[in-house]
Amino acid sequence: MLSASALRRIWLSPMASKPKPHRLHQLAGTTALQSSAKRARTMSTESSSTAMKDAFAKYADYLNHFNEKRERVIKASRDITINSKKVIFQVHRMSRLNKEEVLEKAEKDLAAVINQYISRLVKELQGTDHWKLRRAYSPGVQEYIEAATFCKFCRTGTLLNLEEINATLLPLSDPSLEPLKVNVLDYLLGLADLTGELMRLAIGRISDGEFEYAEKICRFVRDIYRELTLLFPLMDDNSDMKMKMDTMLQSVVKIENACFRVHVRGSEYTLLGSSDPSSFLLGLPDSEL
């Protein structure tokens, strides 16, 4: 038989295994807190995820809008480049016999470039962070500056400065916004390109016997090169200008060599005692050499 103490232990052991009421309350409270914290973390994660999605959607809209604007700016710049080149080609058809007619046609075409194409570019860029798109529109602006300064030199023999260019473009801007202006760097890069066209013009004038005009072009190109040589070390973004300075020097040398050869050959031709009143090299009376 079992003793009384053994029976008592068997009787009490199930009771001892049951948790006490206050422990049950503590466990229930802990479980509820953990569940609440988990729900709070889930809600916080969902809220952060929604905010991030909204932010990325906003950034995507901005980038899509920016890329669309960039494509429109590139198209406008390309149109400016193409039509400005047409103006330059028109000016190169100039001779002593048709100078006025050719320049009038070129100036009319240049005005069309401003009204049809540059106006579109101004509309896209004014009132925005246009400096972000400078690489997209700079080639067209440089080509326009080249064409405009080329026309001005052939008309007056002087340089079209930056203030005159910006004054020409001012009517295109919305008066309620800050006017869009050509920056100094694009102007100088366009001016560097001008020297190449002047070199071609000088060679053409020599072949047509207009040697004095070729000499005038030579002096003008030298002056541009000298001034830009002084400015070049002070320019921050000078990678493009460095390339153009090398090309500009080649243009100066070509004009100088052409003028020098005509001087030398013209003197030789005069010493040979030609009876022709006009040298085949110069198209000028030998007495004027």
mmCIF file of C-alpha atoms in Angstrom:
data_model
loop_
_atom_site.group_PDB
_atom_site.id
_atom_site.type_symbol
_atom_site.label_atom_id
_atom_site.label_comp_id
_atom_site.label_asym_id
_atom_site.label_seq_id
_atom_site.Cartn_x
_atom_site.Cartn_y
_atom_site.Cartn_z
ATOM 1 C CA MET A 1 0.000 0.000 0.000
ATOM 2 C CA LEU A 2 1.054 3.534 -0.634
ATOM 3 C CA SER A 3 1.852 5.654 2.271
ATOM 4 C CA ALA A 4 -0.084 8.772 3.117
ATOM 5 C CA SER A 5 2.796 10.997 2.025
ATOM 6 C CA ALA A 6 2.971 9.300 -1.385
ATOM 7 C CA LEU A 7 -0.769 9.690 -1.885
ATOM 8 C CA ARG A 8 -0.490 13.346 -0.960
ATOM 9 C CA ARG A 9 2.282 13.900 -3.522
ATOM 10 C CA ILE A 10 0.214 12.214 -6.267
ATOM 11 C CA TRP A 11 -2.801 14.333 -5.327
ATOM 12 C CA LEU A 12 -0.886 17.629 -5.309
ATOM 13 C CA SER A 13 1.305 17.135 -8.421
ATOM 14 C CA PRO A 14 -1.420 18.039 -11.013
ATOM 15 C CA MET A 15 -2.310 21.121 -9.072
ATOM 16 C CA ALA A 16 1.332 22.223 -9.052
ATOM 17 C CA SER A 17 1.572 21.932 -12.835
ATOM 18 C CA LYS A 18 -1.305 24.366 -13.396
ATOM 19 C CA PRO A 19 -0.200 28.005 -13.822
ATOM 20 C CA LYS A 20 -1.316 30.480 -11.310
ATOM 21 C CA PRO A 21 -4.015 32.994 -12.275
ATOM 22 C CA HIS A 22 -1.750 36.041 -12.066
ATOM 23 C CA ARG A 23 0.784 34.346 -14.355
ATOM 24 C CA LEU A 24 -1.935 33.775 -16.911
ATOM 25 C CA HIS A 25 -2.758 37.477 -16.861
ATOM 26 C CA GLN A 26 0.934 38.377 -17.329
ATOM 27 C CA LEU A 27 1.305 36.010 -20.295
ATOM 28 C CA ALA A 28 -1.849 37.338 -21.903
ATOM 29 C CA GLY A 29 -0.653 40.934 -21.470
ATOM 30 C CA THR A 30 2.771 40.163 -22.968
ATOM 31 C CA THR A 31 1.225 38.430 -25.974
ATOM 32 C CA ALA A 32 -1.088 41.381 -26.555
ATOM 33 C CA LEU A 33 1.837 43.852 -26.411
ATOM 34 C CA GLN A 34 3.892 41.783 -28.836
ATOM 35 C CA SER A 35 0.957 41.550 -31.245
ATOM 36 C CA SER A 36 0.357 45.314 -31.000
ATOM 37 C CA ALA A 37 4.030 46.082 -31.613
ATOM 38 C CA LYS A 38 4.039 43.752 -34.602
ATOM 39 C CA ARG A 39 0.964 45.461 -36.053
ATOM 40 C CA ALA A 40 2.600 48.878 -35.482
ATOM 41 C CA ARG A 41 5.756 47.729 -37.278
ATOM 42 C CA THR A 42 3.690 46.383 -40.158
ATOM 43 C CA MET A 43 1.754 49.649 -40.466
ATOM 44 C CA SER A 44 4.988 51.665 -40.286
ATOM 45 C CA THR A 45 6.591 49.514 -42.996
ATOM 46 C CA GLU A 46 3.558 49.841 -45.235
ATOM 47 C CA SER A 47 3.517 53.622 -44.711
ATOM 48 C CA SER A 48 7.240 53.918 -45.543
ATOM 49 C CA SER A 49 6.790 51.744 -48.606
ATOM 50 C CA THR A 50 3.917 53.919 -49.840
ATOM 51 C CA ALA A 51 5.907 57.107 -49.266
ATOM 52 C CA MET A 52 8.892 55.645 -51.148
ATOM 53 C CA LYS A 53 6.702 54.580 -54.064
ATOM 54 C CA ASP A 54 5.202 58.075 -54.221
ATOM 55 C CA ALA A 55 8.674 59.623 -54.162
ATOM 56 C CA PHE A 56 9.953 57.347 -56.927
ATOM 57 C CA ALA A 57 6.841 58.021 -59.002
ATOM 58 C CA LYS A 58 7.517 61.746 -58.622
ATOM 59 C CA TYR A 59 11.167 61.306 -59.639
ATOM 60 C CA ALA A 60 10.138 59.169 -62.619
ATOM 61 C CA ASP A 61 7.707 61.858 -63.789
ATOM 62 C CA TYR A 62 10.409 64.502 -63.435
ATOM 63 C CA LEU A 63 12.964 62.462 -65.392
ATOM 64 C CA ASN A 64 10.456 61.628 -68.126
ATOM 65 C CA HIS A 65 9.512 65.292 -68.442
ATOM 66 C CA PHE A 66 13.186 66.311 -68.428
ATOM 67 C CA ASN A 67 14.130 63.771 -71.113
ATOM 68 C CA GLU A 68 11.221 64.850 -73.314
ATOM 69 C CA LYS A 69 12.299 68.485 -72.955
ATOM 70 C CA ARG A 70 15.884 67.502 -73.733
ATOM 71 C CA GLU A 71 14.799 65.793 -76.957
ATOM 72 C CA ARG A 72 12.856 68.887 -78.007
ATOM 73 C CA VAL A 73 15.844 71.110 -77.226
ATOM 74 C CA ILE A 74 18.175 68.858 -79.238
ATOM 75 C CA LYS A 75 15.759 69.002 -82.172
ATOM 76 C CA ALA A 76 15.569 72.804 -81.987
ATOM 77 C CA SER A 77 19.372 73.044 -81.729
ATOM 78 C CA ARG A 78 19.774 70.780 -84.750
ATOM 79 C CA ASP A 79 17.376 72.924 -86.785
ATOM 80 C CA ILE A 80 19.291 76.064 -85.774
ATOM 81 C CA THR A 81 22.568 74.431 -86.824
ATOM 82 C CA ILE A 82 21.274 73.308 -90.221
ATOM 83 C CA ASN A 83 19.716 76.639 -91.141
ATOM 84 C CA SER A 84 22.641 78.696 -89.804
ATOM 85 C CA LYS A 85 24.963 76.669 -92.034
ATOM 86 C CA LYS A 86 22.724 77.547 -94.972
ATOM 87 C CA VAL A 87 23.231 81.230 -94.140
ATOM 88 C CA ILE A 88 27.008 80.735 -94.077
ATOM 89 C CA PHE A 89 26.958 78.943 -97.434
ATOM 90 C CA GLN A 90 24.877 81.789 -98.835
ATOM 91 C CA VAL A 91 27.449 84.375 -97.718
ATOM 92 C CA HIS A 92 30.258 82.400 -99.378
ATOM 93 C CA ARG A 93 28.534 82.968 -102.739
ATOM 94 C CA MET A 94 29.353 86.657 -102.373
ATOM 95 C CA SER A 95 31.552 88.412 -104.911
ATOM 96 C CA ARG A 96 32.253 92.004 -105.889
ATOM 97 C CA LEU A 97 29.402 91.891 -108.377
ATOM 98 C CA ASN A 98 26.628 90.491 -106.181
ATOM 99 C CA LYS A 99 27.669 91.432 -102.631
ATOM 100 C CA GLU A 100 24.574 93.441 -101.763
ATOM 101 C CA GLU A 101 22.154 90.902 -103.172
ATOM 102 C CA VAL A 102 23.817 87.959 -101.425
ATOM 103 C CA LEU A 103 24.037 89.703 -98.055
ATOM 104 C CA GLU A 104 20.401 90.786 -98.175
ATOM 105 C CA LYS A 105 19.366 87.189 -98.830
ATOM 106 C CA ALA A 106 21.643 85.921 -96.046
ATOM 107 C CA GLU A 107 20.320 88.458 -93.526
ATOM 108 C CA LYS A 108 16.757 87.528 -94.424
ATOM 109 C CA ASP A 109 17.537 83.848 -93.864
ATOM 110 C CA LEU A 110 19.237 84.686 -90.572
ATOM 111 C CA ALA A 111 16.122 86.513 -89.386
ATOM 112 C CA ALA A 112 14.103 83.401 -90.265
ATOM 113 C CA VAL A 113 16.449 81.323 -88.096
ATOM 114 C CA ILE A 114 15.721 83.639 -85.168
ATOM 115 C CA ASN A 115 11.956 83.776 -85.629
ATOM 116 C CA GLN A 116 11.337 80.119 -86.459
ATOM 117 C CA TYR A 117 13.940 78.108 -84.586
ATOM 118 C CA ILE A 118 15.648 80.151 -81.880
ATOM 119 C CA SER A 119 12.229 81.323 -80.696
ATOM 120 C CA ARG A 120 11.290 77.671 -80.176
ATOM 121 C CA LEU A 121 14.455 77.093 -78.176
ATOM 122 C CA VAL A 122 13.796 80.156 -76.014
ATOM 123 C CA LYS A 123 10.263 78.943 -75.325
ATOM 124 C CA GLU A 124 11.622 75.608 -74.086
ATOM 125 C CA LEU A 125 14.390 77.054 -71.915
ATOM 126 C CA GLN A 126 13.133 80.334 -70.474
ATOM 127 C CA GLY A 127 12.106 80.116 -66.835
ATOM 128 C CA THR A 128 13.806 76.732 -66.338
ATOM 129 C CA ASP A 129 17.197 75.476 -65.181
ATOM 130 C CA HIS A 130 18.463 75.812 -68.744
ATOM 131 C CA TRP A 131 22.082 75.337 -67.670
ATOM 132 C CA LYS A 132 21.270 71.640 -67.141
ATOM 133 C CA LEU A 133 20.619 71.362 -70.878
ATOM 134 C CA ARG A 134 23.534 73.468 -72.084
ATOM 135 C CA ARG A 135 25.229 70.537 -73.821
ATOM 136 C CA ALA A 136 22.013 69.909 -75.731
ATOM 137 C CA TYR A 137 21.550 73.420 -77.145
ATOM 138 C CA SER A 138 25.103 74.813 -77.191
ATOM 139 C CA PRO A 139 26.049 73.522 -80.699
ATOM 140 C CA GLY A 140 23.086 75.288 -82.279
ATOM 141 C CA VAL A 141 23.776 78.536 -80.430
ATOM 142 C CA GLN A 142 27.437 78.453 -81.484
ATOM 143 C CA GLU A 143 26.474 77.897 -85.117
ATOM 144 C CA TYR A 144 24.024 80.808 -85.000
ATOM 145 C CA ILE A 145 26.717 83.076 -83.512
ATOM 146 C CA GLU A 146 29.085 82.000 -86.266
ATOM 147 C CA ALA A 147 26.519 82.849 -88.955
ATOM 148 C CA ALA A 148 25.487 86.161 -87.373
ATOM 149 C CA THR A 149 29.059 87.391 -86.861
ATOM 150 C CA PHE A 150 30.002 86.264 -90.377
ATOM 151 C CA CYS A 151 27.176 88.309 -91.895
ATOM 152 C CA LYS A 152 28.071 91.330 -89.779
ATOM 153 C CA PHE A 153 31.735 91.223 -90.783
ATOM 154 C CA CYS A 154 30.914 90.907 -94.485
ATOM 155 C CA ARG A 155 28.473 93.804 -94.184
ATOM 156 C CA THR A 156 30.480 96.261 -92.048
ATOM 157 C CA GLY A 157 33.927 94.738 -91.474
ATOM 158 C CA THR A 158 33.341 94.781 -87.708
ATOM 159 C CA LEU A 159 32.602 92.227 -85.012
ATOM 160 C CA LEU A 160 29.090 91.558 -83.713
ATOM 161 C CA ASN A 161 29.450 91.634 -79.925
ATOM 162 C CA LEU A 162 27.578 89.661 -77.285
ATOM 163 C CA GLU A 163 25.393 92.579 -76.191
ATOM 164 C CA GLU A 164 24.131 93.075 -79.750
ATOM 165 C CA ILE A 165 23.305 89.373 -80.067
ATOM 166 C CA ASN A 166 21.372 89.329 -76.799
ATOM 167 C CA ALA A 167 19.542 92.509 -77.792
ATOM 168 C CA THR A 168 18.447 90.772 -80.995
ATOM 169 C CA LEU A 169 17.092 87.798 -79.021
ATOM 170 C CA LEU A 170 15.417 89.878 -76.309
ATOM 171 C CA PRO A 171 12.030 90.240 -78.113
ATOM 172 C CA LEU A 172 11.728 86.429 -78.128
ATOM 173 C CA SER A 173 11.606 86.233 -74.320
ATOM 174 C CA ASP A 174 8.490 86.344 -72.183
ATOM 175 C CA PRO A 175 8.483 89.767 -70.449
ATOM 176 C CA SER A 176 7.184 88.201 -67.223
ATOM 177 C CA LEU A 177 10.282 85.980 -66.953
ATOM 178 C CA GLU A 178 13.986 86.640 -66.818
ATOM 179 C CA PRO A 179 15.204 86.978 -70.437
ATOM 180 C CA LEU A 180 17.243 84.125 -71.843
ATOM 181 C CA LYS A 181 20.717 85.253 -72.879
ATOM 182 C CA VAL A 182 23.609 83.712 -74.754
ATOM 183 C CA ASN A 183 26.383 82.998 -72.275
ATOM 184 C CA VAL A 184 29.956 84.167 -72.746
ATOM 185 C CA LEU A 185 31.403 80.700 -73.318
ATOM 186 C CA ASP A 186 29.050 79.870 -76.194
ATOM 187 C CA TYR A 187 29.761 83.277 -77.721
ATOM 188 C CA LEU A 188 33.533 82.728 -77.599
ATOM 189 C CA LEU A 189 33.214 79.210 -79.016
ATOM 190 C CA GLY A 190 31.105 80.551 -81.883
ATOM 191 C CA LEU A 191 33.648 83.297 -82.438
ATOM 192 C CA ALA A 192 36.402 80.695 -82.663
ATOM 193 C CA ASP A 193 34.428 78.900 -85.389
ATOM 194 C CA LEU A 194 34.053 82.200 -87.260
ATOM 195 C CA THR A 195 37.787 82.266 -87.999
ATOM 196 C CA GLY A 196 37.487 79.102 -90.095
ATOM 197 C CA GLU A 197 34.824 80.698 -92.300
ATOM 198 C CA LEU A 198 36.896 83.859 -92.585
ATOM 199 C CA MET A 199 39.867 81.779 -93.709
ATOM 200 C CA ARG A 200 37.777 80.269 -96.516
ATOM 201 C CA LEU A 201 36.481 83.718 -97.421
ATOM 202 C CA ALA A 202 40.027 85.127 -97.568
ATOM 203 C CA ILE A 203 41.229 82.348 -99.883
ATOM 204 C CA GLY A 204 38.209 82.949 -102.117
ATOM 205 C CA ARG A 205 38.814 86.700 -102.217
ATOM 206 C CA ILE A 206 42.446 86.135 -103.207
ATOM 207 C CA SER A 207 41.351 83.887 -106.066
ATOM 208 C CA ASP A 208 38.949 86.647 -107.194
ATOM 209 C CA GLY A 209 41.699 89.257 -107.063
ATOM 210 C CA GLU A 210 40.475 91.064 -103.931
ATOM 211 C CA PHE A 211 43.798 90.963 -102.170
ATOM 212 C CA GLU A 212 43.251 94.021 -99.999
ATOM 213 C CA TYR A 213 40.065 92.467 -98.651
ATOM 214 C CA ALA A 214 41.975 89.256 -97.903
ATOM 215 C CA GLU A 215 44.584 91.265 -95.978
ATOM 216 C CA LYS A 216 41.820 92.916 -93.976
ATOM 217 C CA ILE A 217 40.439 89.475 -93.099
ATOM 218 C CA CYS A 218 43.933 88.344 -92.102
ATOM 219 C CA ARG A 219 44.334 91.245 -89.657
ATOM 220 C CA PHE A 220 40.855 90.656 -88.239
ATOM 221 C CA VAL A 221 41.472 86.946 -87.642
ATOM 222 C CA ARG A 222 44.834 87.704 -86.036
ATOM 223 C CA ASP A 223 43.147 90.092 -83.614
ATOM 224 C CA ILE A 224 40.562 87.490 -82.636
ATOM 225 C CA TYR A 225 43.226 84.849 -82.091
ATOM 226 C CA ARG A 226 45.382 87.192 -80.026
ATOM 227 C CA GLU A 227 42.514 88.215 -77.748
ATOM 228 C CA LEU A 228 41.299 84.651 -77.263
ATOM 229 C CA THR A 229 44.853 83.555 -76.486
ATOM 230 C CA LEU A 230 44.803 85.978 -73.549
ATOM 231 C CA LEU A 231 41.389 84.767 -72.356
ATOM 232 C CA PHE A 232 41.970 81.052 -72.793
ATOM 233 C CA PRO A 233 44.028 80.467 -69.595
ATOM 234 C CA LEU A 234 41.296 82.182 -67.533
ATOM 235 C CA MET A 235 38.471 79.956 -68.772
ATOM 236 C CA ASP A 236 37.242 77.201 -66.440
ATOM 237 C CA ASP A 237 35.555 74.948 -68.978
ATOM 238 C CA ASN A 238 38.231 75.202 -71.670
ATOM 239 C CA SER A 239 38.331 71.680 -73.156
ATOM 240 C CA ASP A 240 36.242 72.706 -76.178
ATOM 241 C CA MET A 241 38.119 75.973 -76.557
ATOM 242 C CA LYS A 242 41.500 74.212 -76.498
ATOM 243 C CA MET A 243 40.555 72.225 -79.590
ATOM 244 C CA LYS A 244 39.235 75.322 -81.327
ATOM 245 C CA MET A 245 42.317 77.360 -80.480
ATOM 246 C CA ASP A 246 44.478 74.828 -82.335
ATOM 247 C CA THR A 247 42.157 74.984 -85.358
ATOM 248 C CA MET A 248 42.106 78.785 -85.163
ATOM 249 C CA LEU A 249 45.896 78.940 -85.294
ATOM 250 C CA GLN A 250 45.843 76.777 -88.408
ATOM 251 C CA SER A 251 43.378 79.199 -90.011
ATOM 252 C CA VAL A 252 45.589 82.185 -89.175
ATOM 253 C CA VAL A 253 48.636 80.451 -90.659
ATOM 254 C CA LYS A 254 46.762 79.528 -93.850
ATOM 255 C CA ILE A 255 45.604 83.103 -94.428
ATOM 256 C CA GLU A 256 49.075 84.510 -93.706
ATOM 257 C CA ASN A 257 50.740 82.025 -96.039
ATOM 258 C CA ALA A 258 48.241 82.760 -98.819
ATOM 259 C CA CYS A 259 48.761 86.518 -98.496
ATOM 260 C CA PHE A 260 52.535 86.078 -98.305
ATOM 261 C CA ARG A 261 52.643 83.901 -101.428
ATOM 262 C CA VAL A 262 50.599 86.457 -103.360
ATOM 263 C CA HIS A 263 52.959 89.226 -102.257
ATOM 264 C CA VAL A 264 56.029 87.266 -103.316
ATOM 265 C CA ARG A 265 54.597 85.914 -106.556
ATOM 266 C CA GLY A 266 53.095 89.300 -107.388
ATOM 267 C CA SER A 267 56.469 90.994 -106.966
ATOM 268 C CA GLU A 268 58.119 88.373 -109.144
ATOM 269 C CA TYR A 269 55.457 88.830 -111.798
ATOM 270 C CA THR A 270 55.977 92.607 -111.762
ATOM 271 C CA LEU A 271 59.755 92.234 -112.085
ATOM 272 C CA LEU A 272 59.263 90.117 -115.205
ATOM 273 C CA GLY A 273 57.948 93.259 -116.920
ATOM 274 C CA SER A 274 54.420 92.133 -117.692
ATOM 275 C CA SER A 275 52.525 94.430 -120.015
ATOM 276 C CA ASP A 276 49.200 93.152 -118.690
ATOM 277 C CA PRO A 277 47.654 95.987 -116.633
ATOM 278 C CA SER A 278 46.077 93.458 -114.286
ATOM 279 C CA SER A 279 48.005 90.649 -112.623
ATOM 280 C CA PHE A 280 46.472 87.195 -112.996
ATOM 281 C CA LEU A 281 47.298 86.613 -109.350
ATOM 282 C CA LEU A 282 45.912 89.769 -107.848
ATOM 283 C CA GLY A 283 43.418 91.163 -110.266
ATOM 284 C CA LEU A 284 44.899 94.565 -109.399
ATOM 285 C CA PRO A 285 47.106 96.934 -111.411
ATOM 286 C CA ASP A 286 50.755 96.046 -110.935
ATOM 287 C CA SER A 287 51.445 99.612 -109.793
ATOM 288 C CA GLU A 288 49.353 98.924 -106.695
ATOM 289 C CA LEU A 289 51.462 95.980 -105.519
#
